[in-house]
PDB file of C-alpha atoms in Angstrom:
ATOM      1  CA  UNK A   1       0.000   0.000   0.000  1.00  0.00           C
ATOM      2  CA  UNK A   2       2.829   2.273   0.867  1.00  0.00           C
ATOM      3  CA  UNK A   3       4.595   1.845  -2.642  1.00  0.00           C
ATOM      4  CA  UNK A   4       1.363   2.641  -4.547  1.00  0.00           C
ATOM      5  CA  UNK A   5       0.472   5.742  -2.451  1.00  0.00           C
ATOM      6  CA  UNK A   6       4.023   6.781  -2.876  1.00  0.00           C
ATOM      7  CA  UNK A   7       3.330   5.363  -6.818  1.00  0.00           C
ATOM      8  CA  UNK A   8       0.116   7.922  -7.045  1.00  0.00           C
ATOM      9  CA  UNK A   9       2.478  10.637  -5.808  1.00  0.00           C
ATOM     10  CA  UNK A  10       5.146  10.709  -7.618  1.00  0.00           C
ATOM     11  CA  UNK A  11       2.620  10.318 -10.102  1.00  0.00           C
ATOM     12  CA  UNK A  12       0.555  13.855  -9.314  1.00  0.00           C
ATOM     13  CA  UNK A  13       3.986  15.363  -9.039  1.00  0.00           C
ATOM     14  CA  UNK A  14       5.311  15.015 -12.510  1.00  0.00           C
ATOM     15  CA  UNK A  15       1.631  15.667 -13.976  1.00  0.00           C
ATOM     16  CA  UNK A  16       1.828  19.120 -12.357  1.00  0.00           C
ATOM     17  CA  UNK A  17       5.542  19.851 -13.209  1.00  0.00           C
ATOM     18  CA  UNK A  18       4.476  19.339 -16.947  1.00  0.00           C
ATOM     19  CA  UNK A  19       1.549  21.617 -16.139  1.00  0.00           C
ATOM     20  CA  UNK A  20       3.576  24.080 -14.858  1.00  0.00           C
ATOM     21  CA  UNK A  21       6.215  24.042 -18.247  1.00  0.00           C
ATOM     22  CA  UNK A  22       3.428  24.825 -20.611  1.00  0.00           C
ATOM     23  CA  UNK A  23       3.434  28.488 -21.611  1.00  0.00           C
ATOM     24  CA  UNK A  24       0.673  30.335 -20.907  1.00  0.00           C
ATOM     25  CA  UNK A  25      -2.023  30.495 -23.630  1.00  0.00           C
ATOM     26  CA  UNK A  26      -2.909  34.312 -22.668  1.00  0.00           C
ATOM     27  CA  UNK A  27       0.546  35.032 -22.720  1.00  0.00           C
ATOM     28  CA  UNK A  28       1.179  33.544 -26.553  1.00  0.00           C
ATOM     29  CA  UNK A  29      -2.391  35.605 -27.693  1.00  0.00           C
ATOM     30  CA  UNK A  30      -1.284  38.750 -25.912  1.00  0.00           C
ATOM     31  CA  UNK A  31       2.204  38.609 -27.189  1.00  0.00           C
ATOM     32  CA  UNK A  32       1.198  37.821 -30.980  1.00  0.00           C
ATOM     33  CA  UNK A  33      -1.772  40.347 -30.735  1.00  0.00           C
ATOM     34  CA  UNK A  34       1.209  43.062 -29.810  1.00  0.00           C
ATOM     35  CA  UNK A  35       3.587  41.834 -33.001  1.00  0.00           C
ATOM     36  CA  UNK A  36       0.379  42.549 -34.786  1.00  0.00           C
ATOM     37  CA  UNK A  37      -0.352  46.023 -34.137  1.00  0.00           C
ATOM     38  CA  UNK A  38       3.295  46.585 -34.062  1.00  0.00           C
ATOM     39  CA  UNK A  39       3.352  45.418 -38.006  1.00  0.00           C
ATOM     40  CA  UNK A  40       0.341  48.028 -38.710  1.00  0.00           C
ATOM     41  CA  UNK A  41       1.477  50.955 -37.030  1.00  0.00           C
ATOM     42  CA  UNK A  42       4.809  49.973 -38.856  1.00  0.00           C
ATOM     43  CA  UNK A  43       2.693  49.627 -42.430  1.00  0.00           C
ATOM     44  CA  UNK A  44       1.017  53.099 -41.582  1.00  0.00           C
ATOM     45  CA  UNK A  45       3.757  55.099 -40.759  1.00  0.00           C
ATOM     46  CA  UNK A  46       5.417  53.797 -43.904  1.00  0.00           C
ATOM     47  CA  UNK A  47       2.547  54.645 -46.484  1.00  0.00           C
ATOM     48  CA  UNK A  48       2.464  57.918 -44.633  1.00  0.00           C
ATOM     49  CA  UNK A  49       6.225  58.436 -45.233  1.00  0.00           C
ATOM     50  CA  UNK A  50       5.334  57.367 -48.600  1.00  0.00           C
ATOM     51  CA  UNK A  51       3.013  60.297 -48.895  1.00  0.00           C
ATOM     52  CA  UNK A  52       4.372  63.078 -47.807  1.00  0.00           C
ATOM     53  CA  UNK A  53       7.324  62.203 -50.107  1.00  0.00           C
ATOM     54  CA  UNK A  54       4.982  61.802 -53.228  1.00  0.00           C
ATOM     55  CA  UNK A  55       3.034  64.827 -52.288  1.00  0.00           C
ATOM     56  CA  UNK A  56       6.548  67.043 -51.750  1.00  0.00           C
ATOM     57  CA  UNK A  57       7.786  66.045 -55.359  1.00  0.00           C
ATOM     58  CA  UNK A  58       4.880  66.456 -56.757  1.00  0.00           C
ATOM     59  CA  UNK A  59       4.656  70.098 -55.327  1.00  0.00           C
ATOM     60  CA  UNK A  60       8.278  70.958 -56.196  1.00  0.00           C
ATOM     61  CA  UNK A  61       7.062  70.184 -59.997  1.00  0.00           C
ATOM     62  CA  UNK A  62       3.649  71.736 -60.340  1.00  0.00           C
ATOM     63  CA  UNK A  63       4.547  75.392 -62.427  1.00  0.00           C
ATOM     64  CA  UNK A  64       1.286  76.685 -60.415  1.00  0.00           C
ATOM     65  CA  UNK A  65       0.856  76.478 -57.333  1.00  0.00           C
ATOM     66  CA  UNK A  66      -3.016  77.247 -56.871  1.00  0.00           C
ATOM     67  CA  UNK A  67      -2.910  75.650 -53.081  1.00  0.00           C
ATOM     68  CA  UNK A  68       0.219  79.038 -51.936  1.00  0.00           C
ATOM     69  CA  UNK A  69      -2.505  81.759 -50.816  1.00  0.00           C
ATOM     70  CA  UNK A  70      -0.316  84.281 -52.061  1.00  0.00           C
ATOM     71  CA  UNK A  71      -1.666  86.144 -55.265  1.00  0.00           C
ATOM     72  CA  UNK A  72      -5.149  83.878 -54.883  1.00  0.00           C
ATOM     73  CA  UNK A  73      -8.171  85.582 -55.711  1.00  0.00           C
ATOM     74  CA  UNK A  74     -11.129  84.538 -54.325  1.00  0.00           C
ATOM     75  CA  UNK A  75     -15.008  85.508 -54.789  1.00  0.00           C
ATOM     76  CA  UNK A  76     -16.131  83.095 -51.554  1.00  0.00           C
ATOM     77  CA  UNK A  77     -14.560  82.222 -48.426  1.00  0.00           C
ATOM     78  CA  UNK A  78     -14.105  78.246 -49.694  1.00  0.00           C
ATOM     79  CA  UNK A  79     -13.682  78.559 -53.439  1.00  0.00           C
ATOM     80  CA  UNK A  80     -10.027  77.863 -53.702  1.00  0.00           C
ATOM     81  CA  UNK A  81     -10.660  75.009 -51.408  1.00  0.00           C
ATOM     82  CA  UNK A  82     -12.728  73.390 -54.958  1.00  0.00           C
ATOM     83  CA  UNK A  83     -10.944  72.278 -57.505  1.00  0.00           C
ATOM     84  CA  UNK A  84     -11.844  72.421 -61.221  1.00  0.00           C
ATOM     85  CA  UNK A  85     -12.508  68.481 -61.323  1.00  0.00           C
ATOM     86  CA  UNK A  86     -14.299  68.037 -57.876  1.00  0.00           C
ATOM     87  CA  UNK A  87     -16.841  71.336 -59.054  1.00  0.00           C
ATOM     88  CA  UNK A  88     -17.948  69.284 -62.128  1.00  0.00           C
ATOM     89  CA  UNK A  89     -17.806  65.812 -60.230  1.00  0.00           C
ATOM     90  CA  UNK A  90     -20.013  67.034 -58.059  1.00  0.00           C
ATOM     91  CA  UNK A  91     -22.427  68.851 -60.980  1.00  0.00           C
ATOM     92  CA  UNK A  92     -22.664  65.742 -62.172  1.00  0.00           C
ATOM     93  CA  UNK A  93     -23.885  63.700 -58.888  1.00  0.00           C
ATOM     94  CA  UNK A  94     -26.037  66.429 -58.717  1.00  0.00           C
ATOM     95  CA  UNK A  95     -27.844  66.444 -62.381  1.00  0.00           C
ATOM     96  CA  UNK A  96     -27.807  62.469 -61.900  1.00  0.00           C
ATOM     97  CA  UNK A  97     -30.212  62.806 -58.844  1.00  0.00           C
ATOM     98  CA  UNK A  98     -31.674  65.113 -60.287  1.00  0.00           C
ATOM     99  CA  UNK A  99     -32.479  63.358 -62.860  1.00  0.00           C
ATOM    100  CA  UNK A 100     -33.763  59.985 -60.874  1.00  0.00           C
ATOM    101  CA  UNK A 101     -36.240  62.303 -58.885  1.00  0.00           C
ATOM    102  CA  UNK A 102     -37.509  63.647 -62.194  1.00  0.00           C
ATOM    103  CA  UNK A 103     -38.153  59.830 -63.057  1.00  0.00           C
ATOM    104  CA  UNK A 104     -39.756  59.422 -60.069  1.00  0.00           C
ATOM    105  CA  UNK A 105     -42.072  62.203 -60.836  1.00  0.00           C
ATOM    106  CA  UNK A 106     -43.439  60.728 -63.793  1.00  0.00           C
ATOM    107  CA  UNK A 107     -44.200  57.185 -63.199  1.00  0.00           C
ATOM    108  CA  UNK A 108     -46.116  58.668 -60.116  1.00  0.00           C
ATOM    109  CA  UNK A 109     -47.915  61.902 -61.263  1.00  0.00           C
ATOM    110  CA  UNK A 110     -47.584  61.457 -64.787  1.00  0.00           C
ATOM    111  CA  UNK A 111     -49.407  64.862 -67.063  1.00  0.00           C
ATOM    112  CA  UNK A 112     -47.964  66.993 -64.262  1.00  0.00           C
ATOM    113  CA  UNK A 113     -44.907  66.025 -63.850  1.00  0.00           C
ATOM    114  CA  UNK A 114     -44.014  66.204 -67.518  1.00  0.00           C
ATOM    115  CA  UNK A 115     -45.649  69.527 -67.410  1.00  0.00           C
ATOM    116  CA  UNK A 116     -43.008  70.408 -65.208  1.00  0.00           C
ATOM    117  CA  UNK A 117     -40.629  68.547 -66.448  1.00  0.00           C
ATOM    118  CA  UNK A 118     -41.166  70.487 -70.084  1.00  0.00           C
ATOM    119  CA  UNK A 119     -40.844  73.726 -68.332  1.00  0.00           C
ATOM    120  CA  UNK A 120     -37.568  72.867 -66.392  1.00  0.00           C
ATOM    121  CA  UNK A 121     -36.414  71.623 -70.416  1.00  0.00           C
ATOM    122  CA  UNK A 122     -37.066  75.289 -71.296  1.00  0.00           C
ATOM    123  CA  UNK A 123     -35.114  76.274 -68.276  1.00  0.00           C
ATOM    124  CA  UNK A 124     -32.309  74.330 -68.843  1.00  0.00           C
ATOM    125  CA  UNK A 125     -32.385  75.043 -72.573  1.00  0.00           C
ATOM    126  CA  UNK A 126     -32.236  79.106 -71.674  1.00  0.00           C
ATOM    127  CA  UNK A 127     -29.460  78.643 -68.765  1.00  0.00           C
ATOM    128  CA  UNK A 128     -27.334  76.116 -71.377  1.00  0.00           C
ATOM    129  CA  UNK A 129     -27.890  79.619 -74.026  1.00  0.00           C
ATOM    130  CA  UNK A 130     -26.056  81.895 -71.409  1.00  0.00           C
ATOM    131  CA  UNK A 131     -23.461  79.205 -71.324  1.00  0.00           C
ATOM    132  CA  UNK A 132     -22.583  79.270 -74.526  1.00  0.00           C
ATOM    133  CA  UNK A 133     -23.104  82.990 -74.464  1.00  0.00           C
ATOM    134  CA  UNK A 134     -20.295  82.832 -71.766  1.00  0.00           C
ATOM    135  CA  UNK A 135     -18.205  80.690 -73.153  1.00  0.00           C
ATOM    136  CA  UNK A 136     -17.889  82.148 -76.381  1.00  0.00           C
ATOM    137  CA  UNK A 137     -16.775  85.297 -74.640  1.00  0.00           C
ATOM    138  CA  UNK A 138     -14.365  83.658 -73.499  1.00  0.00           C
ATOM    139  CA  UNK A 139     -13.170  81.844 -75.971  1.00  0.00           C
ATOM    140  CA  UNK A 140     -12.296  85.588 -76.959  1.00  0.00           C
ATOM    141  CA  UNK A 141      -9.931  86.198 -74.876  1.00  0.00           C
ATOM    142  CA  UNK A 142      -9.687  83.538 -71.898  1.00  0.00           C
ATOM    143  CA  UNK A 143     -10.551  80.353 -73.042  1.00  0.00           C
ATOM    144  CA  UNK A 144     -11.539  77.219 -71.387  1.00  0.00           C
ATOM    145  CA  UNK A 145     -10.435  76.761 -67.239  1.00  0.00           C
ATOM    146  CA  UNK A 146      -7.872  76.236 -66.232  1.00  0.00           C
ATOM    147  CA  UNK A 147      -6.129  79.194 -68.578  1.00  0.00           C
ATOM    148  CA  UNK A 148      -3.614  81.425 -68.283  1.00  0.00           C
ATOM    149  CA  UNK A 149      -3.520  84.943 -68.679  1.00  0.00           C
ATOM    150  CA  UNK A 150      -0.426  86.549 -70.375  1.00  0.00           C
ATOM    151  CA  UNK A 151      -2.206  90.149 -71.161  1.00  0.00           C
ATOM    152  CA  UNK A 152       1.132  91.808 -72.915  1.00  0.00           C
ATOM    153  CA  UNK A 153       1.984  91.141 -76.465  1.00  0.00           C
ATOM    154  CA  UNK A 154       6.016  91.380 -77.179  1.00  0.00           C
ATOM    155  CA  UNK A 155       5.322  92.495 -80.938  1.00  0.00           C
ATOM    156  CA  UNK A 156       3.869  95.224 -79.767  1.00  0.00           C
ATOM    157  CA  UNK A 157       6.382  95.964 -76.862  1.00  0.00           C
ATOM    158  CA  UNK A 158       9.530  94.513 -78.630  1.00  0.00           C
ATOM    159  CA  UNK A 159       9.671  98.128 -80.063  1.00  0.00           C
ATOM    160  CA  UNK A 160       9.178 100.387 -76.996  1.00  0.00           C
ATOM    161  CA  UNK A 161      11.613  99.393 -75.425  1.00  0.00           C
ATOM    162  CA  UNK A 162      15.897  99.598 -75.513  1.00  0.00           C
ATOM    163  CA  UNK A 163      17.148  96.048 -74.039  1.00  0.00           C
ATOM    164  CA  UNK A 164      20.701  96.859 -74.907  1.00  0.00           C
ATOM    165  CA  UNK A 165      21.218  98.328 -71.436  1.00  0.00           C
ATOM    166  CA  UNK A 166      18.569  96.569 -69.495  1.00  0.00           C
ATOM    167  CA  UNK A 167      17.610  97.570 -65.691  1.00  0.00           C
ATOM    168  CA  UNK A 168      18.688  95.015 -64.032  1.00  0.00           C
ATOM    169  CA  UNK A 169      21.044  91.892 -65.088  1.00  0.00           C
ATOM    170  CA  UNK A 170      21.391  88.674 -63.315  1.00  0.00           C
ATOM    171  CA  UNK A 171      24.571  87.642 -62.936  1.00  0.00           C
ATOM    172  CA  UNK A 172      26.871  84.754 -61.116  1.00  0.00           C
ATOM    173  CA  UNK A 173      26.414  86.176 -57.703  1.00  0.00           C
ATOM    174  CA  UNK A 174      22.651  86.662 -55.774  1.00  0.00           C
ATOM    175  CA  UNK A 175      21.202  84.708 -58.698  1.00  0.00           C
ATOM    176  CA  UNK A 176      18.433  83.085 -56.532  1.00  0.00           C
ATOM    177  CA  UNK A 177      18.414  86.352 -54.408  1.00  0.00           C
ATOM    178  CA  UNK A 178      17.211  87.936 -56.961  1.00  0.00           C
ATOM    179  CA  UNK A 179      14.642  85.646 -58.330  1.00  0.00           C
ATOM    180  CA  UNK A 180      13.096  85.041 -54.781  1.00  0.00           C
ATOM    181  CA  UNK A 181      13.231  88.626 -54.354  1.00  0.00           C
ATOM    182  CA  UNK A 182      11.089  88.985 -57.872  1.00  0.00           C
ATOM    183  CA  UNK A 183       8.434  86.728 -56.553  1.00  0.00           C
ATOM    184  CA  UNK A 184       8.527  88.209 -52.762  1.00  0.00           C
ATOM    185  CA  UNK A 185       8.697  92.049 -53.758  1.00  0.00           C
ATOM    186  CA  UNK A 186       7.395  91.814 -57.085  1.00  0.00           C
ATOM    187  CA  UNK A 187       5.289  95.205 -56.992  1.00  0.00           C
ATOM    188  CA  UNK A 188       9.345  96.815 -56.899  1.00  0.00           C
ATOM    189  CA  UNK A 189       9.967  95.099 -60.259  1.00  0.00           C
ATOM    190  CA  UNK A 190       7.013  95.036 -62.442  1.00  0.00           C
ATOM    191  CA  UNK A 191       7.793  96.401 -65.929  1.00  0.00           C
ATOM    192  CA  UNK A 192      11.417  96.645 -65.309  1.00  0.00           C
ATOM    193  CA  UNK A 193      13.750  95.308 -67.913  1.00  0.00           C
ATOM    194  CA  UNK A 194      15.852  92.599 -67.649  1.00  0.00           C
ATOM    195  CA  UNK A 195      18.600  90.180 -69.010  1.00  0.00           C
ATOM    196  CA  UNK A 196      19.504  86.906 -67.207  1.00  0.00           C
ATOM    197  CA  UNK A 197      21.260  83.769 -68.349  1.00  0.00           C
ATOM    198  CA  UNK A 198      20.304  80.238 -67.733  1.00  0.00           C
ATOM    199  CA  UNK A 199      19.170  77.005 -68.695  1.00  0.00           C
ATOM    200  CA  UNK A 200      16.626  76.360 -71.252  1.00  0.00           C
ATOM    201  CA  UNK A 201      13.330  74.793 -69.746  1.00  0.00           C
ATOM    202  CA  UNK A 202      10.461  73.366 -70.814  1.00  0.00           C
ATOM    203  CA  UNK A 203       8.271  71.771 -67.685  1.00  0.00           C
ATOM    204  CA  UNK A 204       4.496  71.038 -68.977  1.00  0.00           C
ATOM    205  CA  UNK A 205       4.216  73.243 -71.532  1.00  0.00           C
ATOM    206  CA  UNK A 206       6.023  76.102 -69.753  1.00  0.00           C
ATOM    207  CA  UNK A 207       9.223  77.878 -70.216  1.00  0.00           C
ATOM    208  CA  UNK A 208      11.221  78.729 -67.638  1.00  0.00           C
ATOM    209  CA  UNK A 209      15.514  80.262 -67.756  1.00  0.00           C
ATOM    210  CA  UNK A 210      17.047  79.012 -64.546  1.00  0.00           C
ATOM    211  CA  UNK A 211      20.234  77.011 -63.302  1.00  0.00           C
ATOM    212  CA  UNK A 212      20.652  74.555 -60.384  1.00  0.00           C
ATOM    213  CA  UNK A 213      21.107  76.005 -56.633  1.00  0.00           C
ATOM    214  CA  UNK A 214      19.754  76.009 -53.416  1.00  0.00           C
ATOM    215  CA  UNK A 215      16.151  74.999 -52.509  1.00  0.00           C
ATOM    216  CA  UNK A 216      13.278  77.665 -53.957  1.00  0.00           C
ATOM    217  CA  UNK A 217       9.647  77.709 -52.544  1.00  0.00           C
ATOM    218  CA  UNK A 218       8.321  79.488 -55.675  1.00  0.00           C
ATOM    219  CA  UNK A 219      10.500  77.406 -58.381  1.00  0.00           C
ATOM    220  CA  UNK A 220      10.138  74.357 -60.407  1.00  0.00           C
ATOM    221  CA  UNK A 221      11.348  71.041 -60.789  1.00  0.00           C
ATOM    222  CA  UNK A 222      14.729  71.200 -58.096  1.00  0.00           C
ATOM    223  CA  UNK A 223      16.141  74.230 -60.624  1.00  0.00           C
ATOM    224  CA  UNK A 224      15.866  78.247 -59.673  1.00  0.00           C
ATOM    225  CA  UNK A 225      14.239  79.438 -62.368  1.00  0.00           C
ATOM    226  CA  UNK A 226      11.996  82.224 -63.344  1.00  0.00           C
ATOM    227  CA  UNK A 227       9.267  81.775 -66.245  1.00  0.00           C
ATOM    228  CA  UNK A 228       9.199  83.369 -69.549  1.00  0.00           C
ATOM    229  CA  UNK A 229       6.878  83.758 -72.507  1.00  0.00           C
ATOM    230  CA  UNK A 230       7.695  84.869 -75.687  1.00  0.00           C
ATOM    231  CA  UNK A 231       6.293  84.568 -79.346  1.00  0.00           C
ATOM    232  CA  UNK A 232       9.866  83.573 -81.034  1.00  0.00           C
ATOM    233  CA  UNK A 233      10.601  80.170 -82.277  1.00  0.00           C
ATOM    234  CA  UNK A 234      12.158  77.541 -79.339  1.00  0.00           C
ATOM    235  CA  UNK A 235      12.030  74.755 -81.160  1.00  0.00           C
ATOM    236  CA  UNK A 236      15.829  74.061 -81.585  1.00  0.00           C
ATOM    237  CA  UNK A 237      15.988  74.082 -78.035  1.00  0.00           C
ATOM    238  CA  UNK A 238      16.451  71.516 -75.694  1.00  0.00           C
ATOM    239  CA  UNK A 239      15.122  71.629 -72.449  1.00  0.00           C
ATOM    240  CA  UNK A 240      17.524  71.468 -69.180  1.00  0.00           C
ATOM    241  CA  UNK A 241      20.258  71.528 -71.889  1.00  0.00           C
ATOM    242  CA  UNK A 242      20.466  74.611 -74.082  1.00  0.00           C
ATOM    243  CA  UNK A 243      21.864  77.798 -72.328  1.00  0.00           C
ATOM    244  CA  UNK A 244      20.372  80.894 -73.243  1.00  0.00           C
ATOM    245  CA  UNK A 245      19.737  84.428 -72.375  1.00  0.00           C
ATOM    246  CA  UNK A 246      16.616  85.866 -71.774  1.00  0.00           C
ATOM    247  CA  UNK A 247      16.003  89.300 -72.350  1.00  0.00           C
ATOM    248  CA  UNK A 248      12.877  91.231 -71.688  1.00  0.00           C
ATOM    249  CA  UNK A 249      10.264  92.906 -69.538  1.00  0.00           C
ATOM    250  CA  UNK A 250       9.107  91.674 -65.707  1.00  0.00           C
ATOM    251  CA  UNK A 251       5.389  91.265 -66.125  1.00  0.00           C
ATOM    252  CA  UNK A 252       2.535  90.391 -64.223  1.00  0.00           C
ATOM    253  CA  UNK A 253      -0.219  88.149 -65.603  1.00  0.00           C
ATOM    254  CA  UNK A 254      -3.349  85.708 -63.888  1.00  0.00           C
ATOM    255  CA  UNK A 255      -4.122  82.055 -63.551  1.00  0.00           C
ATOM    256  CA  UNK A 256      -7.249  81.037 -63.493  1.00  0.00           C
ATOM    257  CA  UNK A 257      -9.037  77.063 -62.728  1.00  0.00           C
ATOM    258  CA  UNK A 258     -12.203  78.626 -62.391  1.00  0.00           C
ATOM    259  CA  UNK A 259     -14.622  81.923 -62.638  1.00  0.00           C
ATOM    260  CA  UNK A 260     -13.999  82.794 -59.524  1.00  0.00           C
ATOM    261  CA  UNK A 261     -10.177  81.322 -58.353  1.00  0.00           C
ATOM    262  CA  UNK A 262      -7.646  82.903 -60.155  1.00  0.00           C
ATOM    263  CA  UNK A 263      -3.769  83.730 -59.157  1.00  0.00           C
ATOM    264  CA  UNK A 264      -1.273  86.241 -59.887  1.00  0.00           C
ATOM    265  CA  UNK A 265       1.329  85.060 -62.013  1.00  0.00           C
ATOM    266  CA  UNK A 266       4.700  86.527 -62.805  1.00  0.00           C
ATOM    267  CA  UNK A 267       6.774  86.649 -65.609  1.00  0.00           C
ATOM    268  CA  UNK A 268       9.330  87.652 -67.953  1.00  0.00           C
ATOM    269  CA  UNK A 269       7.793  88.934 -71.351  1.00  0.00           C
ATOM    270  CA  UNK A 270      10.749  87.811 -73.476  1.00  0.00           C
ATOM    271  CA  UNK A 271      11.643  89.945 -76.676  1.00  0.00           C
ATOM    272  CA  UNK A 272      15.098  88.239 -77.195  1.00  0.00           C
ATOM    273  CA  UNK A 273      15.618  85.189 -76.487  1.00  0.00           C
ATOM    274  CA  UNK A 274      19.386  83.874 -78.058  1.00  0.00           C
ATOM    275  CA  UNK A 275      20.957  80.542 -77.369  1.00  0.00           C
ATOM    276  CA  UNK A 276      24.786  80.906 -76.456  1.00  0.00           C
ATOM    277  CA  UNK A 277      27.522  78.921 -77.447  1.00  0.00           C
ATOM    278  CA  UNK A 278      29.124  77.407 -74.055  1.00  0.00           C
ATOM    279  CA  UNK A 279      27.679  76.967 -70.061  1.00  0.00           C
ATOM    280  CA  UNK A 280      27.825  79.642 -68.193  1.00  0.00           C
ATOM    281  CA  UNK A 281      28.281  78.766 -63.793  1.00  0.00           C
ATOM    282  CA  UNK A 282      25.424  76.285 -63.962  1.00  0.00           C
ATOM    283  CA  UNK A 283      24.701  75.563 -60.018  1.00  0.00           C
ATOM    284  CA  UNK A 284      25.031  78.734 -57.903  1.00  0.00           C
ATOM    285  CA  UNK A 285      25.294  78.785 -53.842  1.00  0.00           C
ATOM    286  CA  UNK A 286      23.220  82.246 -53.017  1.00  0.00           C
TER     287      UNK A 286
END
């Protein structure tokens, strides 16, 4: 009897020692439950990383900069806050239920709804007149949003003015000085002429004189540049490659996504516009 109580012992002993060496089944959930949210907030921060890097390149490439709320022009408190594409998105969700409660109408009033329905035709026909009314007057001068709004013509000014001593010249030294202090203090410049030396460059459509240098908050694509428009012939140019000198008047023109958002722009109206033979100093330091 002795050796089988001492039996059912040892027994009840070694049962609860292997008890004991099992981990803990909380434990193991709490601990993988904590590598879990771990690995999302990791994943989060990441794609948020991932943002702000997509959304700062993209920024340091886009030639306007509708979302800076200097030079905006505004007719409500939250228009600038609606871009072209979410205005018309949301026209259209609107005309669509609209047009289901119009449906609606009819199968359940029939005569009288179609009565109105005719009348809100004749509506639509004499609001979509005014459009076109509209548009073609702006097709005059305007054109379709977004446009931009270069209101000086060098043919007219390429005679007016004498560019062979210019007012100001850009040269080696304060080269993104000076072009920060055009778009800070441009109201000191305006209509002043000008001659500065640069890259050739064509971003979107857009032509910009520039070279490499320190970091800009009003230029494009990692250069300091300035833009230019002109009416001479840049086809034999080659964009971030050619060197050139612009030569011309500072001038002060509009951007516009919308009837009632528009933003300054500024500019160099270019009368001369000559492609040199050798690079200049192509990154500058102030």
């Amino acid at each position: 009897m002795e050796m089988e109580e001492q039996f059912e012992k040892n027994s009840r002993n070694s049962r609860n020692s292997s008890m004991d060496s099992r981990p803990d089944k909380r434990f193991m959930k709490s601990a993988i439950g904590s590598r879990a949210v771990n690995k999302k907030i990791f994943l989060l921060l990441s794609l948020f990383v991932l943002c702000l890097t997509f959304t700062s390149c993209k920024k340091a490439n886009n030639i306007r900069k509708v979302g800076n709320n200097a030079g905006v022009e505004s007719s409500g408190e939250n228009a600038s806050s609606l871009s072209e594409e979410e205005a018309l998105k949301q026209a259209k969700e609107l005309e669509s239920l609209e047009q289901k409660e119009q449906e609606s109408l009819d199968k359940e009033y029939g005569t009288e709804a179609s009565s109105e329905a005719e009348g809100k035709e004749s509506e639509e026909a004499s609001d979509k007149k005014s459009a076109e009314a509209d548009v073609k007057e702006s097709e005059k001068g305007e054109g379709a949003y977004p446009y931009d709004d270069y209101p000086y013509d060098p043919k007219e000014d390429r005679g007016k003015v004498n560019l062979e001593k210019p007012d100001i010249v850009v040269g080696d030294k304060h080269y993104a000085t000076q072009i920060n202090d055009w778009y800070m203090n441009f109201q000191d410049y305006e209509g002043k002429t000008v001659s500065i030396d640069g890259y050739y460059m064509n971003f979107g459509g857009y032509t910009l004189v520039g070279r490499m240098g320190p970091s800009c908050p009003y230029c494009t694509g990692g250069y300091v540049n300035f833009e230019f428009k002109t009416d001479l012939d840049l086809s034999k140019l080659k964009s971030e490659e050619s060197w050139i000198r612009v030569k011309g008047i500072l001038r002060k023109g509009k951007y516009s996504i919308s009837k009632d958002v528009s933003q300054l722009i500024y500019y160099i109206e270019a009368l001369e516009v000559e492609e040199l033979p050798e690079v200049g100093v192509d990154t500058v330091t102030d």
